[in-house]
């Protein structure tokens, strides 16, 4: 057999936290375990009926069956721009400042190809979402991880970035509310980030999938450290937009002139449309155009019916968004209460669908082994913190993608595993 030679850029992509846990889950299933999968942040809630109907009606329209080029996406881009204007009070040009994406992950993975030359640095959150790093590796860039610590409310400290790294850096990637830590960031932090990127000539990228998944009683920015001791698009009413109480500001609120910033939104979380793979980029027109050039070399666009469903989601009743937020808040409360009951004192997150839990001391340097053994012995699957970056070691992430009773059952199994 021919000894094939592959590009060096593939080497750092060989390990993936979700793929590793998929293997562990398969082994548990083969051994007869009933798996409670809390490892993947894929919502189990359905898309709204009016969204499905918009897609269903498109199927019978033969004009939707062909390739969809950029100009054919204008209706979706207008809906996205109007959504941002209504939600954040930001004026957006749908012609030059919005680009449809196959989920926000496509944006974060492809944008480095438009920004980085080989050897350039990208400043990434550590821990952070794996595709942020993957896109940099594909662009032959280097990564400087910005450590996120509990004592800093899981926000990076820009002053810690070494000057030689800054001199070679071209972009910074942020994402709040944050996966995996569930941290939130105030507008003042984003204003600091914008000023820093302007000063150092950096592109500022904000991955923003959890804009709506913030919980109403939140009033305090810090998460605490925790510890282990044992309608019509043009007339869309402001009242229909879910109120985030400014706990999840847009990066464009800190950079209203869009001088250095681009933001990625996906309908996967707010509208339970993860499988439909629809999102968009919004921000600086030059960055949007550069990403569009990369995208044009890779794909056309989604099926027009998917965009019609997304338009229905963005412009229609927002009751489903509010219902999803309430559901995840109920699950969060049930899971946290159950963890506290077994002596695992995890702080209550103010956003996202995740619990970021500090591991007991004897597992503090081996989150991967903890998760591997947990699913093997109990069937409960979680994501090891180390899979999200070096600074994630010592933590585990649980995704709240099941009903409260099943989440409580999972905690009971965890208690048996630990004792």
mmCIF file of C-alpha atoms in Angstrom:
data_model
loop_
_atom_site.group_PDB
_atom_site.id
_atom_site.type_symbol
_atom_site.label_atom_id
_atom_site.label_comp_id
_atom_site.label_asym_id
_atom_site.label_seq_id
_atom_site.Cartn_x
_atom_site.Cartn_y
_atom_site.Cartn_z
ATOM 1 C CA UNK A 1 0.000 0.000 0.000
ATOM 2 C CA UNK A 2 1.261 3.479 -0.883
ATOM 3 C CA UNK A 3 2.701 5.401 2.063
ATOM 4 C CA UNK A 4 0.545 8.503 1.829
ATOM 5 C CA UNK A 5 1.910 11.807 3.088
ATOM 6 C CA UNK A 6 -0.558 14.180 4.711
ATOM 7 C CA UNK A 7 -0.296 17.867 5.541
ATOM 8 C CA UNK A 8 1.236 18.739 8.900
ATOM 9 C CA UNK A 9 -1.802 20.905 9.674
ATOM 10 C CA UNK A 10 -3.793 17.719 10.271
ATOM 11 C CA UNK A 11 -1.644 16.662 13.229
ATOM 12 C CA UNK A 12 -3.283 18.922 15.862
ATOM 13 C CA UNK A 13 -6.737 17.931 14.571
ATOM 14 C CA UNK A 14 -6.333 14.239 15.350
ATOM 15 C CA UNK A 15 -7.803 14.547 18.847
ATOM 16 C CA UNK A 16 -11.234 16.011 19.521
ATOM 17 C CA UNK A 17 -13.091 16.059 22.830
ATOM 18 C CA UNK A 18 -16.420 15.094 21.253
ATOM 19 C CA UNK A 19 -14.926 12.306 19.123
ATOM 20 C CA UNK A 20 -13.081 10.886 22.139
ATOM 21 C CA UNK A 21 -16.250 10.816 24.221
ATOM 22 C CA UNK A 22 -18.143 9.270 21.305
ATOM 23 C CA UNK A 23 -15.720 6.340 21.452
ATOM 24 C CA UNK A 24 -16.157 6.020 25.228
ATOM 25 C CA UNK A 25 -19.947 6.076 24.861
ATOM 26 C CA UNK A 26 -19.824 3.375 22.189
ATOM 27 C CA UNK A 27 -17.811 1.141 24.502
ATOM 28 C CA UNK A 28 -20.314 1.689 27.324
ATOM 29 C CA UNK A 29 -23.242 0.867 25.037
ATOM 30 C CA UNK A 30 -21.507 -2.279 23.791
ATOM 31 C CA UNK A 31 -21.108 -3.346 27.419
ATOM 32 C CA UNK A 32 -24.866 -3.002 27.957
ATOM 33 C CA UNK A 33 -24.849 0.319 29.805
ATOM 34 C CA UNK A 34 -27.812 2.675 29.516
ATOM 35 C CA UNK A 35 -26.079 5.906 28.551
ATOM 36 C CA UNK A 36 -27.234 9.301 29.823
ATOM 37 C CA UNK A 37 -25.395 11.571 27.432
ATOM 38 C CA UNK A 38 -24.482 14.936 28.948
ATOM 39 C CA UNK A 39 -21.375 15.354 26.805
ATOM 40 C CA UNK A 40 -22.728 17.174 23.756
ATOM 41 C CA UNK A 41 -24.474 20.570 23.784
ATOM 42 C CA UNK A 42 -27.097 19.607 21.215
ATOM 43 C CA UNK A 43 -30.532 20.766 22.328
ATOM 44 C CA UNK A 44 -33.141 18.033 22.656
ATOM 45 C CA UNK A 45 -35.936 20.583 22.220
ATOM 46 C CA UNK A 46 -37.770 20.814 18.866
ATOM 47 C CA UNK A 47 -37.849 23.716 16.452
ATOM 48 C CA UNK A 48 -41.088 25.705 16.549
ATOM 49 C CA UNK A 49 -44.042 24.594 14.397
ATOM 50 C CA UNK A 50 -44.101 27.795 12.311
ATOM 51 C CA UNK A 51 -40.438 27.251 11.435
ATOM 52 C CA UNK A 52 -41.049 23.669 10.318
ATOM 53 C CA UNK A 53 -44.083 24.788 8.314
ATOM 54 C CA UNK A 54 -42.033 27.402 6.438
ATOM 55 C CA UNK A 55 -39.516 24.721 5.470
ATOM 56 C CA UNK A 56 -42.245 22.217 4.571
ATOM 57 C CA UNK A 57 -43.975 24.688 2.258
ATOM 58 C CA UNK A 58 -40.666 25.318 0.502
ATOM 59 C CA UNK A 59 -40.250 21.667 -0.440
ATOM 60 C CA UNK A 60 -43.060 21.794 -2.987
ATOM 61 C CA UNK A 61 -41.628 24.903 -4.640
ATOM 62 C CA UNK A 62 -39.345 23.680 -7.431
ATOM 63 C CA UNK A 63 -37.654 27.105 -7.599
ATOM 64 C CA UNK A 64 -35.999 26.270 -4.261
ATOM 65 C CA UNK A 65 -34.334 23.117 -5.572
ATOM 66 C CA UNK A 66 -31.344 24.679 -7.294
ATOM 67 C CA UNK A 67 -28.131 26.336 -6.165
ATOM 68 C CA UNK A 68 -28.610 29.382 -3.955
ATOM 69 C CA UNK A 69 -26.148 32.193 -4.633
ATOM 70 C CA UNK A 70 -25.440 35.195 -2.406
ATOM 71 C CA UNK A 71 -28.001 37.537 -3.974
ATOM 72 C CA UNK A 72 -30.697 34.958 -3.338
ATOM 73 C CA UNK A 73 -30.073 35.179 0.413
ATOM 74 C CA UNK A 74 -31.132 38.834 0.735
ATOM 75 C CA UNK A 75 -34.395 38.040 2.529
ATOM 76 C CA UNK A 76 -32.501 36.139 5.209
ATOM 77 C CA UNK A 77 -29.851 38.843 5.510
ATOM 78 C CA UNK A 78 -32.572 41.466 5.969
ATOM 79 C CA UNK A 79 -34.209 39.371 8.684
ATOM 80 C CA UNK A 80 -30.866 38.972 10.461
ATOM 81 C CA UNK A 81 -30.097 42.694 10.257
ATOM 82 C CA UNK A 82 -33.532 43.612 11.571
ATOM 83 C CA UNK A 83 -33.195 41.106 14.431
ATOM 84 C CA UNK A 84 -29.960 42.764 15.523
ATOM 85 C CA UNK A 85 -31.428 46.249 15.198
ATOM 86 C CA UNK A 86 -34.426 45.288 17.332
ATOM 87 C CA UNK A 87 -32.406 43.432 19.933
ATOM 88 C CA UNK A 88 -29.381 45.684 20.343
ATOM 89 C CA UNK A 89 -30.346 49.008 18.787
ATOM 90 C CA UNK A 90 -27.607 48.610 16.162
ATOM 91 C CA UNK A 91 -27.962 49.728 12.557
ATOM 92 C CA UNK A 92 -26.866 46.949 10.208
ATOM 93 C CA UNK A 93 -26.543 46.973 6.404
ATOM 94 C CA UNK A 94 -27.868 43.623 5.122
ATOM 95 C CA UNK A 95 -26.051 44.124 1.803
ATOM 96 C CA UNK A 96 -22.514 44.462 3.153
ATOM 97 C CA UNK A 97 -22.514 43.565 6.870
ATOM 98 C CA UNK A 98 -24.313 40.174 6.976
ATOM 99 C CA UNK A 99 -23.257 36.790 5.590
ATOM 100 C CA UNK A 100 -25.232 33.510 5.882
ATOM 101 C CA UNK A 101 -23.268 30.624 7.394
ATOM 102 C CA UNK A 102 -23.695 26.894 7.875
ATOM 103 C CA UNK A 103 -23.779 27.456 11.636
ATOM 104 C CA UNK A 104 -21.430 29.768 13.518
ATOM 105 C CA UNK A 105 -18.806 26.995 13.605
ATOM 106 C CA UNK A 106 -18.284 27.459 9.877
ATOM 107 C CA UNK A 107 -17.514 31.115 10.497
ATOM 108 C CA UNK A 108 -15.018 30.540 13.278
ATOM 109 C CA UNK A 109 -13.317 27.765 11.304
ATOM 110 C CA UNK A 110 -13.069 29.629 7.988
ATOM 111 C CA UNK A 111 -12.347 33.207 9.050
ATOM 112 C CA UNK A 112 -8.690 32.459 9.990
ATOM 113 C CA UNK A 113 -8.106 31.522 6.349
ATOM 114 C CA UNK A 114 -8.954 35.111 5.467
ATOM 115 C CA UNK A 115 -6.953 36.725 8.290
ATOM 116 C CA UNK A 116 -3.843 34.684 9.074
ATOM 117 C CA UNK A 117 -0.688 34.052 7.126
ATOM 118 C CA UNK A 118 1.387 30.997 8.134
ATOM 119 C CA UNK A 119 2.977 31.621 11.523
ATOM 120 C CA UNK A 120 0.667 34.446 12.565
ATOM 121 C CA UNK A 121 -0.825 34.198 16.056
ATOM 122 C CA UNK A 122 -4.479 34.033 17.033
ATOM 123 C CA UNK A 123 -5.368 34.834 20.644
ATOM 124 C CA UNK A 124 -7.886 32.251 21.856
ATOM 125 C CA UNK A 125 -9.723 31.602 25.102
ATOM 126 C CA UNK A 126 -8.379 28.698 27.170
ATOM 127 C CA UNK A 127 -10.565 26.737 27.753
ATOM 128 C CA UNK A 128 -12.520 27.382 24.589
ATOM 129 C CA UNK A 129 -14.599 25.776 21.880
ATOM 130 C CA UNK A 130 -12.496 23.334 19.807
ATOM 131 C CA UNK A 131 -13.404 24.716 16.366
ATOM 132 C CA UNK A 132 -11.782 28.046 17.273
ATOM 133 C CA UNK A 133 -8.428 26.307 17.449
ATOM 134 C CA UNK A 134 -9.186 24.058 14.488
ATOM 135 C CA UNK A 135 -9.663 26.992 12.154
ATOM 136 C CA UNK A 136 -6.323 28.488 13.169
ATOM 137 C CA UNK A 137 -4.531 25.198 12.585
ATOM 138 C CA UNK A 138 -6.121 24.864 9.135
ATOM 139 C CA UNK A 139 -4.788 28.332 8.303
ATOM 140 C CA UNK A 140 -1.278 27.279 9.461
ATOM 141 C CA UNK A 141 -1.428 29.848 12.248
ATOM 142 C CA UNK A 142 -0.151 29.689 15.804
ATOM 143 C CA UNK A 143 -2.295 29.806 18.920
ATOM 144 C CA UNK A 144 -1.663 31.821 22.044
ATOM 145 C CA UNK A 145 -4.065 30.556 24.722
ATOM 146 C CA UNK A 146 -5.454 33.228 27.058
ATOM 147 C CA UNK A 147 -6.059 31.401 30.374
ATOM 148 C CA UNK A 148 -9.490 31.755 31.961
ATOM 149 C CA UNK A 149 -9.454 31.496 35.754
ATOM 150 C CA UNK A 150 -12.267 31.354 38.253
ATOM 151 C CA UNK A 151 -10.759 34.209 40.270
ATOM 152 C CA UNK A 152 -11.087 36.434 37.172
ATOM 153 C CA UNK A 153 -14.675 35.316 36.505
ATOM 154 C CA UNK A 154 -13.317 33.327 33.548
ATOM 155 C CA UNK A 155 -12.371 36.484 31.631
ATOM 156 C CA UNK A 156 -8.935 36.792 29.984
ATOM 157 C CA UNK A 157 -6.381 39.313 31.247
ATOM 158 C CA UNK A 158 -5.051 41.131 28.190
ATOM 159 C CA UNK A 159 -2.058 42.552 30.077
ATOM 160 C CA UNK A 160 -0.676 39.007 30.419
ATOM 161 C CA UNK A 161 -0.176 38.578 26.650
ATOM 162 C CA UNK A 162 3.570 38.789 25.899
ATOM 163 C CA UNK A 163 4.689 41.649 23.678
ATOM 164 C CA UNK A 164 6.474 39.357 21.145
ATOM 165 C CA UNK A 165 3.247 37.365 20.720
ATOM 166 C CA UNK A 166 1.222 40.537 20.254
ATOM 167 C CA UNK A 167 3.633 41.692 17.577
ATOM 168 C CA UNK A 168 2.828 38.537 15.556
ATOM 169 C CA UNK A 169 -0.902 38.431 16.346
ATOM 170 C CA UNK A 170 -3.635 39.149 13.814
ATOM 171 C CA UNK A 171 -6.858 38.178 15.572
ATOM 172 C CA UNK A 172 -8.524 37.582 18.940
ATOM 173 C CA UNK A 173 -11.486 35.247 19.442
ATOM 174 C CA UNK A 174 -13.919 35.766 22.329
ATOM 175 C CA UNK A 175 -17.195 33.992 23.131
ATOM 176 C CA UNK A 176 -19.583 35.074 25.899
ATOM 177 C CA UNK A 177 -21.778 33.618 27.282
ATOM 178 C CA UNK A 178 -18.978 31.118 27.286
ATOM 179 C CA UNK A 179 -18.744 27.475 26.355
ATOM 180 C CA UNK A 180 -17.591 25.567 28.380
ATOM 181 C CA UNK A 181 -17.401 27.674 31.580
ATOM 182 C CA UNK A 182 -20.878 29.269 31.256
ATOM 183 C CA UNK A 183 -19.310 32.623 32.197
ATOM 184 C CA UNK A 184 -20.800 35.919 31.066
ATOM 185 C CA UNK A 185 -19.017 39.173 30.245
ATOM 186 C CA UNK A 186 -20.208 42.732 30.864
ATOM 187 C CA UNK A 187 -20.246 45.406 28.190
ATOM 188 C CA UNK A 188 -17.304 47.103 29.924
ATOM 189 C CA UNK A 189 -15.157 44.020 29.231
ATOM 190 C CA UNK A 190 -16.069 44.130 25.541
ATOM 191 C CA UNK A 191 -15.230 47.835 25.431
ATOM 192 C CA UNK A 192 -11.813 46.992 26.876
ATOM 193 C CA UNK A 193 -11.386 44.242 24.276
ATOM 194 C CA UNK A 194 -12.308 46.555 21.395
ATOM 195 C CA UNK A 195 -9.856 49.228 22.584
ATOM 196 C CA UNK A 196 -7.110 46.601 22.965
ATOM 197 C CA UNK A 197 -7.686 45.229 19.463
ATOM 198 C CA UNK A 198 -7.781 48.718 17.958
ATOM 199 C CA UNK A 199 -4.503 49.553 19.693
ATOM 200 C CA UNK A 200 -2.767 46.393 18.466
ATOM 201 C CA UNK A 201 -4.380 46.170 15.023
ATOM 202 C CA UNK A 202 -6.200 42.906 15.743
ATOM 203 C CA UNK A 203 -9.392 41.552 14.230
ATOM 204 C CA UNK A 204 -11.871 40.931 17.056
ATOM 205 C CA UNK A 205 -14.043 37.865 16.562
ATOM 206 C CA UNK A 206 -16.997 37.138 18.845
ATOM 207 C CA UNK A 207 -18.723 33.750 18.725
ATOM 208 C CA UNK A 208 -22.218 34.432 20.091
ATOM 209 C CA UNK A 209 -24.423 31.303 20.065
ATOM 210 C CA UNK A 210 -25.818 31.692 23.599
ATOM 211 C CA UNK A 211 -27.111 35.266 23.366
ATOM 212 C CA UNK A 212 -30.602 34.231 24.521
ATOM 213 C CA UNK A 213 -29.679 31.518 27.027
ATOM 214 C CA UNK A 214 -29.326 33.813 30.039
ATOM 215 C CA UNK A 215 -31.466 33.471 33.122
ATOM 216 C CA UNK A 216 -33.796 36.170 34.408
ATOM 217 C CA UNK A 217 -32.777 36.269 38.051
ATOM 218 C CA UNK A 218 -29.130 36.963 37.182
ATOM 219 C CA UNK A 219 -27.875 40.225 38.621
ATOM 220 C CA UNK A 220 -24.248 39.626 39.508
ATOM 221 C CA UNK A 221 -21.419 39.313 36.992
ATOM 222 C CA UNK A 222 -19.225 36.912 38.952
ATOM 223 C CA UNK A 223 -19.835 33.181 38.882
ATOM 224 C CA UNK A 224 -17.855 32.505 42.042
ATOM 225 C CA UNK A 225 -15.089 29.979 42.169
ATOM 226 C CA UNK A 226 -16.964 27.027 43.597
ATOM 227 C CA UNK A 227 -15.122 24.160 45.215
ATOM 228 C CA UNK A 228 -15.328 20.468 45.897
ATOM 229 C CA UNK A 229 -15.651 19.645 49.512
ATOM 230 C CA UNK A 230 -16.371 16.122 49.766
ATOM 231 C CA UNK A 231 -45.077 38.362 12.187
ATOM 232 C CA UNK A 232 -43.739 40.948 9.835
ATOM 233 C CA UNK A 233 -40.053 41.593 9.471
ATOM 234 C CA UNK A 234 -40.347 45.371 9.174
ATOM 235 C CA UNK A 235 -42.845 45.737 12.013
ATOM 236 C CA UNK A 236 -41.383 43.236 14.461
ATOM 237 C CA UNK A 237 -42.326 44.463 17.925
ATOM 238 C CA UNK A 238 -39.609 45.030 20.509
ATOM 239 C CA UNK A 239 -41.847 43.213 22.981
ATOM 240 C CA UNK A 240 -41.396 39.989 21.008
ATOM 241 C CA UNK A 241 -37.623 40.005 21.473
ATOM 242 C CA UNK A 242 -36.568 38.073 24.604
ATOM 243 C CA UNK A 243 -35.069 40.359 27.244
ATOM 244 C CA UNK A 244 -31.498 39.418 28.122
ATOM 245 C CA UNK A 245 -31.183 42.265 30.641
ATOM 246 C CA UNK A 246 -27.871 43.192 28.988
ATOM 247 C CA UNK A 247 -26.257 40.099 30.468
ATOM 248 C CA UNK A 248 -25.280 39.002 26.973
ATOM 249 C CA UNK A 249 -24.205 42.146 25.105
ATOM 250 C CA UNK A 250 -23.166 42.052 21.468
ATOM 251 C CA UNK A 251 -19.556 42.899 20.688
ATOM 252 C CA UNK A 252 -20.989 45.435 18.238
ATOM 253 C CA UNK A 253 -22.451 47.402 21.134
ATOM 254 C CA UNK A 254 -18.840 48.025 22.168
ATOM 255 C CA UNK A 255 -17.805 48.656 18.559
ATOM 256 C CA UNK A 256 -20.856 50.348 16.975
ATOM 257 C CA UNK A 257 -18.788 51.595 14.032
ATOM 258 C CA UNK A 258 -17.727 47.988 13.389
ATOM 259 C CA UNK A 259 -14.113 49.132 13.215
ATOM 260 C CA UNK A 260 -12.457 45.800 14.034
ATOM 261 C CA UNK A 261 -15.260 43.396 14.949
ATOM 262 C CA UNK A 262 -17.225 40.516 13.492
ATOM 263 C CA UNK A 263 -19.794 38.429 15.371
ATOM 264 C CA UNK A 264 -21.182 34.964 14.678
ATOM 265 C CA UNK A 265 -24.722 33.943 15.582
ATOM 266 C CA UNK A 266 -26.367 30.577 15.095
ATOM 267 C CA UNK A 267 -30.013 29.545 15.296
ATOM 268 C CA UNK A 268 -28.933 26.242 16.874
ATOM 269 C CA UNK A 269 -29.421 27.304 20.498
ATOM 270 C CA UNK A 270 -32.045 30.065 20.553
ATOM 271 C CA UNK A 271 -34.313 28.326 18.039
ATOM 272 C CA UNK A 272 -33.380 24.636 18.492
ATOM 273 C CA UNK A 273 -32.238 24.377 14.869
ATOM 274 C CA UNK A 274 -28.837 22.731 15.347
ATOM 275 C CA UNK A 275 -29.439 20.058 12.729
ATOM 276 C CA UNK A 276 -30.544 22.619 10.152
ATOM 277 C CA UNK A 277 -27.048 24.215 10.193
ATOM 278 C CA UNK A 278 -27.983 27.866 9.812
ATOM 279 C CA UNK A 279 -26.298 30.946 11.238
ATOM 280 C CA UNK A 280 -24.731 34.183 10.081
ATOM 281 C CA UNK A 281 -21.809 36.549 10.441
ATOM 282 C CA UNK A 282 -22.462 40.215 11.137
ATOM 283 C CA UNK A 283 -20.013 43.087 11.451
ATOM 284 C CA UNK A 284 -17.200 44.919 9.653
ATOM 285 C CA UNK A 285 -17.939 44.995 5.907
ATOM 286 C CA UNK A 286 -14.334 44.212 4.912
ATOM 287 C CA UNK A 287 -14.269 41.169 7.181
ATOM 288 C CA UNK A 288 -17.645 40.033 5.865
ATOM 289 C CA UNK A 289 -16.365 40.319 2.291
ATOM 290 C CA UNK A 290 -13.157 38.443 3.108
ATOM 291 C CA UNK A 291 -15.109 35.589 4.726
ATOM 292 C CA UNK A 292 -17.471 35.579 1.752
ATOM 293 C CA UNK A 293 -14.476 35.044 -0.556
ATOM 294 C CA UNK A 294 -13.360 32.023 1.466
ATOM 295 C CA UNK A 295 -16.884 30.669 1.618
ATOM 296 C CA UNK A 296 -17.306 31.042 -2.154
ATOM 297 C CA UNK A 297 -14.373 28.676 -2.661
ATOM 298 C CA UNK A 298 -15.891 26.061 -0.360
ATOM 299 C CA UNK A 299 -19.659 25.984 -0.901
ATOM 300 C CA UNK A 300 -22.753 27.751 -2.184
ATOM 301 C CA UNK A 301 -25.422 28.198 0.491
ATOM 302 C CA UNK A 302 -27.949 26.025 2.291
ATOM 303 C CA UNK A 303 -31.175 24.912 0.695
ATOM 304 C CA UNK A 304 -33.444 27.953 0.295
ATOM 305 C CA UNK A 305 -36.124 26.238 2.396
ATOM 306 C CA UNK A 306 -33.772 26.225 5.389
ATOM 307 C CA UNK A 307 -33.324 29.986 5.007
ATOM 308 C CA UNK A 308 -37.098 30.390 4.779
ATOM 309 C CA UNK A 309 -37.385 28.541 8.091
ATOM 310 C CA UNK A 310 -34.707 30.751 9.606
ATOM 311 C CA UNK A 311 -36.551 33.882 8.427
ATOM 312 C CA UNK A 312 -39.694 32.546 10.106
ATOM 313 C CA UNK A 313 -37.724 31.971 13.306
ATOM 314 C CA UNK A 314 -36.171 35.440 13.376
ATOM 315 C CA UNK A 315 -39.302 37.370 12.427
ATOM 316 C CA UNK A 316 -42.048 35.273 13.997
ATOM 317 C CA UNK A 317 -43.292 34.794 17.567
ATOM 318 C CA UNK A 318 -40.459 34.503 20.090
ATOM 319 C CA UNK A 319 -42.454 32.525 22.641
ATOM 320 C CA UNK A 320 -40.444 29.406 21.857
ATOM 321 C CA UNK A 321 -37.191 31.159 22.736
ATOM 322 C CA UNK A 322 -38.545 32.208 26.106
ATOM 323 C CA UNK A 323 -39.873 28.689 26.695
ATOM 324 C CA UNK A 324 -36.482 27.149 25.889
ATOM 325 C CA UNK A 325 -34.737 29.523 28.305
ATOM 326 C CA UNK A 326 -37.220 28.603 31.043
ATOM 327 C CA UNK A 327 -36.672 24.897 30.325
ATOM 328 C CA UNK A 328 -32.902 25.141 30.626
ATOM 329 C CA UNK A 329 -33.205 27.219 33.785
ATOM 330 C CA UNK A 330 -35.396 24.523 35.327
ATOM 331 C CA UNK A 331 -32.896 21.844 34.336
ATOM 332 C CA UNK A 332 -29.994 23.895 35.666
ATOM 333 C CA UNK A 333 -31.718 24.291 39.021
ATOM 334 C CA UNK A 334 -32.549 20.582 39.271
ATOM 335 C CA UNK A 335 -29.015 19.502 38.370
ATOM 336 C CA UNK A 336 -27.289 21.992 40.675
ATOM 337 C CA UNK A 337 -29.606 21.075 43.560
ATOM 338 C CA UNK A 338 -28.842 17.389 43.033
ATOM 339 C CA UNK A 339 -25.083 18.020 42.909
ATOM 340 C CA UNK A 340 -25.235 20.043 46.114
ATOM 341 C CA UNK A 341 -27.206 17.232 47.726
ATOM 342 C CA UNK A 342 -24.316 14.806 47.125
ATOM 343 C CA UNK A 343 -21.790 17.340 48.403
ATOM 344 C CA UNK A 344 -20.498 18.697 45.085
ATOM 345 C CA UNK A 345 -20.680 22.456 45.603
ATOM 346 C CA UNK A 346 -20.771 23.789 42.065
ATOM 347 C CA UNK A 347 -21.643 27.464 41.435
ATOM 348 C CA UNK A 348 -24.940 28.184 39.698
ATOM 349 C CA UNK A 349 -24.293 29.436 36.160
ATOM 350 C CA UNK A 350 -26.126 32.469 34.862
ATOM 351 C CA UNK A 351 -26.195 31.434 31.209
ATOM 352 C CA UNK A 352 -25.836 28.652 28.591
ATOM 353 C CA UNK A 353 -26.951 25.022 28.805
ATOM 354 C CA UNK A 354 -23.840 23.859 30.687
ATOM 355 C CA UNK A 355 -22.558 23.171 34.175
ATOM 356 C CA UNK A 356 -18.800 23.732 34.608
ATOM 357 C CA UNK A 357 -17.817 21.707 37.648
ATOM 358 C CA UNK A 358 -14.498 21.655 39.472
ATOM 359 C CA UNK A 359 -13.417 18.044 39.975
ATOM 360 C CA UNK A 360 -12.576 16.484 43.347
ATOM 361 C CA UNK A 361 -8.901 16.763 44.244
ATOM 362 C CA UNK A 362 -7.915 13.217 43.312
ATOM 363 C CA UNK A 363 -9.240 13.769 39.776
ATOM 364 C CA UNK A 364 -7.987 17.356 39.452
ATOM 365 C CA UNK A 365 -5.237 16.508 36.941
ATOM 366 C CA UNK A 366 -7.075 13.829 34.972
ATOM 367 C CA UNK A 367 -10.445 15.007 33.696
ATOM 368 C CA UNK A 368 -10.226 12.701 30.670
ATOM 369 C CA UNK A 369 -9.810 9.611 32.850
ATOM 370 C CA UNK A 370 -12.642 10.827 35.094
ATOM 371 C CA UNK A 371 -15.028 11.066 32.152
ATOM 372 C CA UNK A 372 -13.846 7.802 30.615
ATOM 373 C CA UNK A 373 -14.338 5.882 33.851
ATOM 374 C CA UNK A 374 -17.626 7.640 34.626
ATOM 375 C CA UNK A 375 -19.278 6.583 31.376
ATOM 376 C CA UNK A 376 -17.732 3.106 31.565
ATOM 377 C CA UNK A 377 -19.005 2.400 35.087
ATOM 378 C CA UNK A 378 -22.250 4.404 35.192
ATOM 379 C CA UNK A 379 -23.275 5.250 31.633
ATOM 380 C CA UNK A 380 -23.165 8.997 32.388
ATOM 381 C CA UNK A 381 -21.241 10.782 29.654
ATOM 382 C CA UNK A 382 -19.673 14.209 30.233
ATOM 383 C CA UNK A 383 -16.984 16.285 28.540
ATOM 384 C CA UNK A 384 -13.527 16.495 30.151
ATOM 385 C CA UNK A 385 -12.305 20.019 30.774
ATOM 386 C CA UNK A 386 -8.897 19.212 29.306
ATOM 387 C CA UNK A 387 -10.565 18.687 25.943
ATOM 388 C CA UNK A 388 -11.297 22.413 25.777
ATOM 389 C CA UNK A 389 -7.718 23.494 26.513
ATOM 390 C CA UNK A 390 -4.944 23.246 29.075
ATOM 391 C CA UNK A 391 -6.674 25.612 31.505
ATOM 392 C CA UNK A 392 -9.768 23.401 31.435
ATOM 393 C CA UNK A 393 -7.958 20.617 33.261
ATOM 394 C CA UNK A 394 -9.483 19.972 36.663
ATOM 395 C CA UNK A 395 -13.041 20.604 35.426
ATOM 396 C CA UNK A 396 -15.811 18.690 33.731
ATOM 397 C CA UNK A 397 -18.661 20.029 31.598
ATOM 398 C CA UNK A 398 -22.203 18.678 31.817
ATOM 399 C CA UNK A 399 -24.739 19.588 29.103
ATOM 400 C CA UNK A 400 -28.323 19.993 30.326
ATOM 401 C CA UNK A 401 -29.905 18.196 27.383
ATOM 402 C CA UNK A 402 -32.336 15.946 29.277
ATOM 403 C CA UNK A 403 -35.396 16.395 31.469
ATOM 404 C CA UNK A 404 -34.882 17.100 35.219
ATOM 405 C CA UNK A 405 -35.738 13.552 36.357
ATOM 406 C CA UNK A 406 -33.103 12.035 34.093
ATOM 407 C CA UNK A 407 -30.580 14.674 35.175
ATOM 408 C CA UNK A 408 -31.237 13.746 38.808
ATOM 409 C CA UNK A 409 -30.766 10.069 37.926
ATOM 410 C CA UNK A 410 -27.425 10.983 36.361
ATOM 411 C CA UNK A 411 -26.333 12.700 39.587
ATOM 412 C CA UNK A 412 -27.341 9.641 41.615
ATOM 413 C CA UNK A 413 -25.068 7.524 39.398
ATOM 414 C CA UNK A 414 -22.272 10.076 39.767
ATOM 415 C CA UNK A 415 -22.606 9.836 43.550
ATOM 416 C CA UNK A 416 -22.242 6.051 43.387
ATOM 417 C CA UNK A 417 -19.169 6.424 41.182
ATOM 418 C CA UNK A 418 -17.519 8.877 43.582
ATOM 419 C CA UNK A 419 -18.261 6.926 46.717
#
